[in-house]
Amino acid sequence: TWEVDTFRGHFNNVSCALFHPRQELIISDSEDKTIRIWDMAKRTGIQTFRREHDRFWILTCHPELNLFAAGHDNGMIVFKLERERPAYASLNNEGVYFLKDKYVRHTDLSSSRDGPILPLRRGGVRVQSMSFNPPDRALLVNSDTDGGTYELYIVPKDSSQAHDPVACNA
């Protein structure tokens, strides 16, 4: 069965559209001088790139990096979709919390064990920063969704036991 949907946002002919090879994104360009990044799960636009004097015609994505290239009337531009280094919060002796693959993950620096401990409430958001409060075991996650949001997560006391994200409650 095919599911058909329409993404609305361009104001002129769409010249090219493609699926991102590693993320749930669609990238499109148009004669309206914009490139739009679409979230496939939410069916909404999440980012727009604009060039005032050139129309975009063709797109391609790097197969492994967060880069894509767009051809326009006078050449080509390479764009970076998001930061390549994940947001993280370091702990003095305990390790590092960081975000990867829609989960808060923990790495124990003494044993080098790494694993997911909490699923993100909003899976596909672009996280800008994280902060950890050790006394409350609270992790504050800042994303640029809806003009900027903060979400508070309580980390389980024994994060080494909480590597099954289904069993964790945010």
mmCIF file with all atom_site columns, C-alpha atoms in Angstrom:
data_model
loop_
_atom_site.group_PDB
_atom_site.id
_atom_site.type_symbol
_atom_site.label_atom_id
_atom_site.label_alt_id
_atom_site.label_comp_id
_atom_site.label_asym_id
_atom_site.label_entity_id
_atom_site.label_seq_id
_atom_site.pdbx_PDB_ins_code
_atom_site.Cartn_x
_atom_site.Cartn_y
_atom_site.Cartn_z
_atom_site.occupancy
_atom_site.B_iso_or_equiv
_atom_site.pdbx_formal_charge
_atom_site.auth_seq_id
_atom_site.auth_comp_id
_atom_site.auth_asym_id
_atom_site.auth_atom_id
_atom_site.pdbx_PDB_model_num
ATOM 1   C CA . THR A 1 1   ? 0.000  0.000  0.000   1.00 0.00 ? 1   THR A CA 1
ATOM 2   C CA . TRP A 1 2   ? 1.262  3.467  -0.866  1.00 0.00 ? 2   TRP A CA 1
ATOM 3   C CA . GLU A 1 3   ? 0.747  6.404  1.446   1.00 0.00 ? 3   GLU A CA 1
ATOM 4   C CA . VAL A 1 4   ? 0.562  9.686  -0.448  1.00 0.00 ? 4   VAL A CA 1
ATOM 5   C CA . ASP A 1 5   ? 1.000  13.067 1.181   1.00 0.00 ? 5   ASP A CA 1
ATOM 6   C CA . THR A 1 6   ? 1.673  16.642 0.110   1.00 0.00 ? 6   THR A CA 1
ATOM 7   C CA . PHE A 1 7   ? 4.238  18.943 1.668   1.00 0.00 ? 7   PHE A CA 1
ATOM 8   C CA . ARG A 1 8   ? 3.263  22.573 1.259   1.00 0.00 ? 8   ARG A CA 1
ATOM 9   C CA . GLY A 1 9   ? 5.721  25.441 1.482   1.00 0.00 ? 9   GLY A CA 1
ATOM 10  C CA . HIS A 1 10  ? 7.342  26.226 -1.859  1.00 0.00 ? 10  HIS A CA 1
ATOM 11  C CA . PHE A 1 11  ? 5.794  29.093 -3.824  1.00 0.00 ? 11  PHE A CA 1
ATOM 12  C CA . ASN A 1 12  ? 7.006  28.073 -7.281  1.00 0.00 ? 12  ASN A CA 1
ATOM 13  C CA . ASN A 1 13  ? 7.885  24.897 -9.197  1.00 0.00 ? 13  ASN A CA 1
ATOM 14  C CA . VAL A 1 14  ? 9.798  22.251 -7.238  1.00 0.00 ? 14  VAL A CA 1
ATOM 15  C CA . SER A 1 15  ? 12.880 21.327 -9.243  1.00 0.00 ? 15  SER A CA 1
ATOM 16  C CA . CYS A 1 16  ? 14.194 18.425 -7.197  1.00 0.00 ? 16  CYS A CA 1
ATOM 17  C CA . ALA A 1 17  ? 13.294 16.394 -4.104  1.00 0.00 ? 17  ALA A CA 1
ATOM 18  C CA . LEU A 1 18  ? 15.178 13.547 -2.442  1.00 0.00 ? 18  LEU A CA 1
ATOM 19  C CA . PHE A 1 19  ? 15.186 11.368 0.652   1.00 0.00 ? 19  PHE A CA 1
ATOM 20  C CA . HIS A 1 20  ? 18.119 11.869 3.012   1.00 0.00 ? 20  HIS A CA 1
ATOM 21  C CA . PRO A 1 21  ? 20.171 8.639  3.091   1.00 0.00 ? 21  PRO A CA 1
ATOM 22  C CA . ARG A 1 22  ? 20.486 8.393  6.906   1.00 0.00 ? 22  ARG A CA 1
ATOM 23  C CA . GLN A 1 23  ? 17.778 10.553 8.474   1.00 0.00 ? 23  GLN A CA 1
ATOM 24  C CA . GLU A 1 24  ? 13.996 10.704 8.167   1.00 0.00 ? 24  GLU A CA 1
ATOM 25  C CA . LEU A 1 25  ? 14.152 13.837 6.027   1.00 0.00 ? 25  LEU A CA 1
ATOM 26  C CA . ILE A 1 26  ? 13.105 14.966 2.587   1.00 0.00 ? 26  ILE A CA 1
ATOM 27  C CA . ILE A 1 27  ? 15.078 17.783 0.976   1.00 0.00 ? 27  ILE A CA 1
ATOM 28  C CA . SER A 1 28  ? 13.495 19.809 -1.828  1.00 0.00 ? 28  SER A CA 1
ATOM 29  C CA . ASP A 1 29  ? 14.502 22.814 -3.891  1.00 0.00 ? 29  ASP A CA 1
ATOM 30  C CA . SER A 1 30  ? 12.497 25.169 -6.003  1.00 0.00 ? 30  SER A CA 1
ATOM 31  C CA . GLU A 1 31  ? 12.457 28.003 -8.481  1.00 0.00 ? 31  GLU A CA 1
ATOM 32  C CA . ASP A 1 32  ? 11.268 30.179 -5.565  1.00 0.00 ? 32  ASP A CA 1
ATOM 33  C CA . LYS A 1 33  ? 14.978 30.360 -4.566  1.00 0.00 ? 33  LYS A CA 1
ATOM 34  C CA . THR A 1 34  ? 14.588 28.151 -1.493  1.00 0.00 ? 34  THR A CA 1
ATOM 35  C CA . ILE A 1 35  ? 15.671 24.751 -0.242  1.00 0.00 ? 35  ILE A CA 1
ATOM 36  C CA . ARG A 1 36  ? 13.379 23.182 2.337   1.00 0.00 ? 36  ARG A CA 1
ATOM 37  C CA . ILE A 1 37  ? 14.114 20.388 4.792   1.00 0.00 ? 37  ILE A CA 1
ATOM 38  C CA . TRP A 1 38  ? 11.041 18.323 5.707   1.00 0.00 ? 38  TRP A CA 1
ATOM 39  C CA . ASP A 1 39  ? 10.508 15.968 8.648   1.00 0.00 ? 39  ASP A CA 1
ATOM 40  C CA . MET A 1 40  ? 8.973  12.808 7.168   1.00 0.00 ? 40  MET A CA 1
ATOM 41  C CA . ALA A 1 41  ? 7.410  11.638 10.439  1.00 0.00 ? 41  ALA A CA 1
ATOM 42  C CA . LYS A 1 42  ? 5.761  14.957 11.331  1.00 0.00 ? 42  LYS A CA 1
ATOM 43  C CA . ARG A 1 43  ? 5.087  15.927 7.715   1.00 0.00 ? 43  ARG A CA 1
ATOM 44  C CA . THR A 1 44  ? 6.284  19.494 8.380   1.00 0.00 ? 44  THR A CA 1
ATOM 45  C CA . GLY A 1 45  ? 9.049  21.793 7.236   1.00 0.00 ? 45  GLY A CA 1
ATOM 46  C CA . ILE A 1 46  ? 11.863 22.155 9.758   1.00 0.00 ? 46  ILE A CA 1
ATOM 47  C CA . GLN A 1 47  ? 14.381 24.388 7.970   1.00 0.00 ? 47  GLN A CA 1
ATOM 48  C CA . THR A 1 48  ? 14.570 26.701 4.957   1.00 0.00 ? 48  THR A CA 1
ATOM 49  C CA . PHE A 1 49  ? 17.645 27.935 3.098   1.00 0.00 ? 49  PHE A CA 1
ATOM 50  C CA . ARG A 1 50  ? 17.144 30.938 0.808   1.00 0.00 ? 50  ARG A CA 1
ATOM 51  C CA . ARG A 1 51  ? 19.309 32.534 -1.875  1.00 0.00 ? 51  ARG A CA 1
ATOM 52  C CA . GLU A 1 52  ? 18.022 35.860 -3.182  1.00 0.00 ? 52  GLU A CA 1
ATOM 53  C CA . HIS A 1 53  ? 19.464 35.912 -6.690  1.00 0.00 ? 53  HIS A CA 1
ATOM 54  C CA . ASP A 1 54  ? 19.627 32.278 -7.836  1.00 0.00 ? 54  ASP A CA 1
ATOM 55  C CA . ARG A 1 55  ? 17.086 29.516 -8.396  1.00 0.00 ? 55  ARG A CA 1
ATOM 56  C CA . PHE A 1 56  ? 17.988 26.039 -7.165  1.00 0.00 ? 56  PHE A CA 1
ATOM 57  C CA . TRP A 1 57  ? 17.784 23.154 -9.637  1.00 0.00 ? 57  TRP A CA 1
ATOM 58  C CA . ILE A 1 58  ? 19.453 19.983 -8.352  1.00 0.00 ? 58  ILE A CA 1
ATOM 59  C CA . LEU A 1 59  ? 20.285 18.333 -4.995  1.00 0.00 ? 59  LEU A CA 1
ATOM 60  C CA . THR A 1 60  ? 22.491 15.526 -3.756  1.00 0.00 ? 60  THR A CA 1
ATOM 61  C CA . CYS A 1 61  ? 23.308 14.214 -0.263  1.00 0.00 ? 61  CYS A CA 1
ATOM 62  C CA . HIS A 1 62  ? 26.583 12.905 1.053   1.00 0.00 ? 62  HIS A CA 1
ATOM 63  C CA . PRO A 1 63  ? 26.053 9.208  1.888   1.00 0.00 ? 63  PRO A CA 1
ATOM 64  C CA . GLU A 1 64  ? 27.753 9.376  5.318   1.00 0.00 ? 64  GLU A CA 1
ATOM 65  C CA . LEU A 1 65  ? 28.096 12.993 6.482   1.00 0.00 ? 65  LEU A CA 1
ATOM 66  C CA . ASN A 1 66  ? 25.420 15.559 7.332   1.00 0.00 ? 66  ASN A CA 1
ATOM 67  C CA . LEU A 1 67  ? 26.100 17.456 4.113   1.00 0.00 ? 67  LEU A CA 1
ATOM 68  C CA . PHE A 1 68  ? 24.117 18.092 0.981   1.00 0.00 ? 68  PHE A CA 1
ATOM 69  C CA . ALA A 1 69  ? 24.893 20.088 -2.148  1.00 0.00 ? 69  ALA A CA 1
ATOM 70  C CA . ALA A 1 70  ? 22.530 22.232 -4.189  1.00 0.00 ? 70  ALA A CA 1
ATOM 71  C CA . GLY A 1 71  ? 23.125 23.434 -7.723  1.00 0.00 ? 71  GLY A CA 1
ATOM 72  C CA . HIS A 1 72  ? 21.835 26.914 -8.564  1.00 0.00 ? 72  HIS A CA 1
ATOM 73  C CA . ASP A 1 73  ? 21.979 29.320 -11.508 1.00 0.00 ? 73  ASP A CA 1
ATOM 74  C CA . ASN A 1 74  ? 25.562 30.398 -10.803 1.00 0.00 ? 74  ASN A CA 1
ATOM 75  C CA . GLY A 1 75  ? 27.170 27.344 -9.262  1.00 0.00 ? 75  GLY A CA 1
ATOM 76  C CA . MET A 1 76  ? 26.838 25.042 -6.281  1.00 0.00 ? 76  MET A CA 1
ATOM 77  C CA . ILE A 1 77  ? 26.596 25.414 -2.485  1.00 0.00 ? 77  ILE A CA 1
ATOM 78  C CA . VAL A 1 78  ? 27.325 22.754 0.144   1.00 0.00 ? 78  VAL A CA 1
ATOM 79  C CA . PHE A 1 79  ? 25.159 22.878 3.288   1.00 0.00 ? 79  PHE A CA 1
ATOM 80  C CA . LYS A 1 80  ? 25.564 21.223 6.683   1.00 0.00 ? 80  LYS A CA 1
ATOM 81  C CA . LEU A 1 81  ? 22.265 19.906 8.038   1.00 0.00 ? 81  LEU A CA 1
ATOM 82  C CA . GLU A 1 82  ? 23.180 19.817 11.713  1.00 0.00 ? 82  GLU A CA 1
ATOM 83  C CA . ARG A 1 83  ? 26.106 19.809 14.014  1.00 0.00 ? 83  ARG A CA 1
ATOM 84  C CA . GLU A 1 84  ? 28.172 16.660 13.789  1.00 0.00 ? 84  GLU A CA 1
ATOM 85  C CA . ARG A 1 85  ? 29.192 16.584 17.432  1.00 0.00 ? 85  ARG A CA 1
ATOM 86  C CA . PRO A 1 86  ? 26.299 15.505 19.669  1.00 0.00 ? 86  PRO A CA 1
ATOM 87  C CA . ALA A 1 87  ? 25.126 17.649 22.572  1.00 0.00 ? 87  ALA A CA 1
ATOM 88  C CA . TYR A 1 88  ? 26.628 16.336 25.814  1.00 0.00 ? 88  TYR A CA 1
ATOM 89  C CA . ALA A 1 89  ? 26.820 16.941 29.561  1.00 0.00 ? 89  ALA A CA 1
ATOM 90  C CA . SER A 1 90  ? 29.937 15.765 31.372  1.00 0.00 ? 90  SER A CA 1
ATOM 91  C CA . LEU A 1 91  ? 30.052 14.448 34.919  1.00 0.00 ? 91  LEU A CA 1
ATOM 92  C CA . ASN A 1 92  ? 33.062 14.683 37.202  1.00 0.00 ? 92  ASN A CA 1
ATOM 93  C CA . ASN A 1 93  ? 33.758 11.021 37.949  1.00 0.00 ? 93  ASN A CA 1
ATOM 94  C CA . GLU A 1 94  ? 30.698 9.295  36.590  1.00 0.00 ? 94  GLU A CA 1
ATOM 95  C CA . GLY A 1 95  ? 31.008 9.695  32.823  1.00 0.00 ? 95  GLY A CA 1
ATOM 96  C CA . VAL A 1 96  ? 29.294 11.570 30.026  1.00 0.00 ? 96  VAL A CA 1
ATOM 97  C CA . TYR A 1 97  ? 25.656 11.897 28.977  1.00 0.00 ? 97  TYR A CA 1
ATOM 98  C CA . PHE A 1 98  ? 25.088 12.582 25.292  1.00 0.00 ? 98  PHE A CA 1
ATOM 99  C CA . LEU A 1 99  ? 22.361 12.332 22.657  1.00 0.00 ? 99  LEU A CA 1
ATOM 100 C CA . LYS A 1 100 ? 22.510 9.870  19.802  1.00 0.00 ? 100 LYS A CA 1
ATOM 101 C CA . ASP A 1 101 ? 19.909 8.016  17.746  1.00 0.00 ? 101 ASP A CA 1
ATOM 102 C CA . LYS A 1 102 ? 16.935 9.598  19.594  1.00 0.00 ? 102 LYS A CA 1
ATOM 103 C CA . TYR A 1 103 ? 18.198 8.453  23.022  1.00 0.00 ? 103 TYR A CA 1
ATOM 104 C CA . VAL A 1 104 ? 20.016 9.965  25.952  1.00 0.00 ? 104 VAL A CA 1
ATOM 105 C CA . ARG A 1 105 ? 23.068 7.759  26.260  1.00 0.00 ? 105 ARG A CA 1
ATOM 106 C CA . HIS A 1 106 ? 25.624 7.331  29.039  1.00 0.00 ? 106 HIS A CA 1
ATOM 107 C CA . THR A 1 107 ? 29.283 6.429  28.778  1.00 0.00 ? 107 THR A CA 1
ATOM 108 C CA . ASP A 1 108 ? 31.083 5.286  31.913  1.00 0.00 ? 108 ASP A CA 1
ATOM 109 C CA . LEU A 1 109 ? 34.605 6.647  31.517  1.00 0.00 ? 109 LEU A CA 1
ATOM 110 C CA . SER A 1 110 ? 36.208 4.094  33.851  1.00 0.00 ? 110 SER A CA 1
ATOM 111 C CA . SER A 1 111 ? 34.880 1.021  32.034  1.00 0.00 ? 111 SER A CA 1
ATOM 112 C CA . SER A 1 112 ? 34.136 2.571  28.603  1.00 0.00 ? 112 SER A CA 1
ATOM 113 C CA . ARG A 1 113 ? 30.611 1.065  28.741  1.00 0.00 ? 113 ARG A CA 1
ATOM 114 C CA . ASP A 1 114 ? 28.117 2.923  26.594  1.00 0.00 ? 114 ASP A CA 1
ATOM 115 C CA . GLY A 1 115 ? 24.395 2.507  26.146  1.00 0.00 ? 115 GLY A CA 1
ATOM 116 C CA . PRO A 1 116 ? 21.007 4.210  25.892  1.00 0.00 ? 116 PRO A CA 1
ATOM 117 C CA . ILE A 1 117 ? 19.303 5.124  29.169  1.00 0.00 ? 117 ILE A CA 1
ATOM 118 C CA . LEU A 1 118 ? 16.314 7.288  28.175  1.00 0.00 ? 118 LEU A CA 1
ATOM 119 C CA . PRO A 1 119 ? 14.374 7.759  24.937  1.00 0.00 ? 119 PRO A CA 1
ATOM 120 C CA . LEU A 1 120 ? 13.851 11.373 23.885  1.00 0.00 ? 120 LEU A CA 1
ATOM 121 C CA . ARG A 1 121 ? 10.222 12.449 24.164  1.00 0.00 ? 121 ARG A CA 1
ATOM 122 C CA . ARG A 1 122 ? 10.441 14.118 20.781  1.00 0.00 ? 122 ARG A CA 1
ATOM 123 C CA . GLY A 1 123 ? 12.560 11.809 18.679  1.00 0.00 ? 123 GLY A CA 1
ATOM 124 C CA . GLY A 1 124 ? 13.530 13.915 15.687  1.00 0.00 ? 124 GLY A CA 1
ATOM 125 C CA . VAL A 1 125 ? 14.385 17.254 17.298  1.00 0.00 ? 125 VAL A CA 1
ATOM 126 C CA . ARG A 1 126 ? 17.642 19.110 16.831  1.00 0.00 ? 126 ARG A CA 1
ATOM 127 C CA . VAL A 1 127 ? 19.184 19.462 20.279  1.00 0.00 ? 127 VAL A CA 1
ATOM 128 C CA . GLN A 1 128 ? 21.326 22.536 20.888  1.00 0.00 ? 128 GLN A CA 1
ATOM 129 C CA . SER A 1 129 ? 22.654 21.861 24.401  1.00 0.00 ? 129 SER A CA 1
ATOM 130 C CA . MET A 1 130 ? 22.334 19.727 27.525  1.00 0.00 ? 130 MET A CA 1
ATOM 131 C CA . SER A 1 131 ? 22.923 20.411 31.200  1.00 0.00 ? 131 SER A CA 1
ATOM 132 C CA . PHE A 1 132 ? 23.067 17.911 34.081  1.00 0.00 ? 132 PHE A CA 1
ATOM 133 C CA . ASN A 1 133 ? 22.235 18.658 37.732  1.00 0.00 ? 133 ASN A CA 1
ATOM 134 C CA . PRO A 1 134 ? 23.929 15.909 39.823  1.00 0.00 ? 134 PRO A CA 1
ATOM 135 C CA . PRO A 1 135 ? 22.016 16.362 43.138  1.00 0.00 ? 135 PRO A CA 1
ATOM 136 C CA . ASP A 1 136 ? 18.622 15.946 41.421  1.00 0.00 ? 136 ASP A CA 1
ATOM 137 C CA . ARG A 1 137 ? 19.940 13.660 38.668  1.00 0.00 ? 137 ARG A CA 1
ATOM 138 C CA . ALA A 1 138 ? 18.075 15.960 36.286  1.00 0.00 ? 138 ALA A CA 1
ATOM 139 C CA . LEU A 1 139 ? 19.066 16.440 32.659  1.00 0.00 ? 139 LEU A CA 1
ATOM 140 C CA . LEU A 1 140 ? 17.849 19.595 30.892  1.00 0.00 ? 140 LEU A CA 1
ATOM 141 C CA . VAL A 1 141 ? 17.723 19.294 27.087  1.00 0.00 ? 141 VAL A CA 1
ATOM 142 C CA . ASN A 1 142 ? 17.468 22.459 24.961  1.00 0.00 ? 142 ASN A CA 1
ATOM 143 C CA . SER A 1 143 ? 16.212 22.145 21.365  1.00 0.00 ? 143 SER A CA 1
ATOM 144 C CA . ASP A 1 144 ? 15.328 24.690 18.691  1.00 0.00 ? 144 ASP A CA 1
ATOM 145 C CA . THR A 1 145 ? 11.844 23.201 18.175  1.00 0.00 ? 145 THR A CA 1
ATOM 146 C CA . ASP A 1 146 ? 8.969  25.732 18.267  1.00 0.00 ? 146 ASP A CA 1
ATOM 147 C CA . GLY A 1 147 ? 11.348 28.658 18.683  1.00 0.00 ? 147 GLY A CA 1
ATOM 148 C CA . GLY A 1 148 ? 13.264 26.991 21.521  1.00 0.00 ? 148 GLY A CA 1
ATOM 149 C CA . THR A 1 149 ? 12.107 24.445 24.082  1.00 0.00 ? 149 THR A CA 1
ATOM 150 C CA . TYR A 1 150 ? 13.524 22.847 27.222  1.00 0.00 ? 150 TYR A CA 1
ATOM 151 C CA . GLU A 1 151 ? 12.692 19.335 28.384  1.00 0.00 ? 151 GLU A CA 1
ATOM 152 C CA . LEU A 1 152 ? 13.577 17.943 31.793  1.00 0.00 ? 152 LEU A CA 1
ATOM 153 C CA . TYR A 1 153 ? 14.512 14.272 32.218  1.00 0.00 ? 153 TYR A CA 1
ATOM 154 C CA . ILE A 1 154 ? 15.167 12.467 35.491  1.00 0.00 ? 154 ILE A CA 1
ATOM 155 C CA . VAL A 1 155 ? 18.064 10.033 35.096  1.00 0.00 ? 155 VAL A CA 1
ATOM 156 C CA . PRO A 1 156 ? 17.719 6.676  36.917  1.00 0.00 ? 156 PRO A CA 1
ATOM 157 C CA . LYS A 1 157 ? 20.007 6.323  39.967  1.00 0.00 ? 157 LYS A CA 1
ATOM 158 C CA . ASP A 1 158 ? 21.837 3.350  38.501  1.00 0.00 ? 158 ASP A CA 1
ATOM 159 C CA . SER A 1 159 ? 22.240 4.338  34.875  1.00 0.00 ? 159 SER A CA 1
ATOM 160 C CA . SER A 1 160 ? 24.296 1.203  34.211  1.00 0.00 ? 160 SER A CA 1
ATOM 161 C CA . GLN A 1 161 ? 21.119 -0.866 34.810  1.00 0.00 ? 161 GLN A CA 1
ATOM 162 C CA . ALA A 1 162 ? 18.945 1.361  32.615  1.00 0.00 ? 162 ALA A CA 1
ATOM 163 C CA . HIS A 1 163 ? 20.318 0.460  29.202  1.00 0.00 ? 163 HIS A CA 1
ATOM 164 C CA . ASP A 1 164 ? 16.967 -0.874 27.995  1.00 0.00 ? 164 ASP A CA 1
ATOM 165 C CA . PRO A 1 165 ? 15.205 2.249  26.684  1.00 0.00 ? 165 PRO A CA 1
ATOM 166 C CA . VAL A 1 166 ? 11.789 0.576  26.752  1.00 0.00 ? 166 VAL A CA 1
ATOM 167 C CA . ALA A 1 167 ? 11.999 0.162  30.538  1.00 0.00 ? 167 ALA A CA 1
ATOM 168 C CA . CYS A 1 168 ? 12.983 3.782  31.170  1.00 0.00 ? 168 CYS A CA 1
ATOM 169 C CA . ASN A 1 169 ? 10.525 6.536  31.974  1.00 0.00 ? 169 ASN A CA 1
ATOM 170 C CA . ALA A 1 170 ? 11.357 10.101 31.028  1.00 0.00 ? 170 ALA A CA 1
#
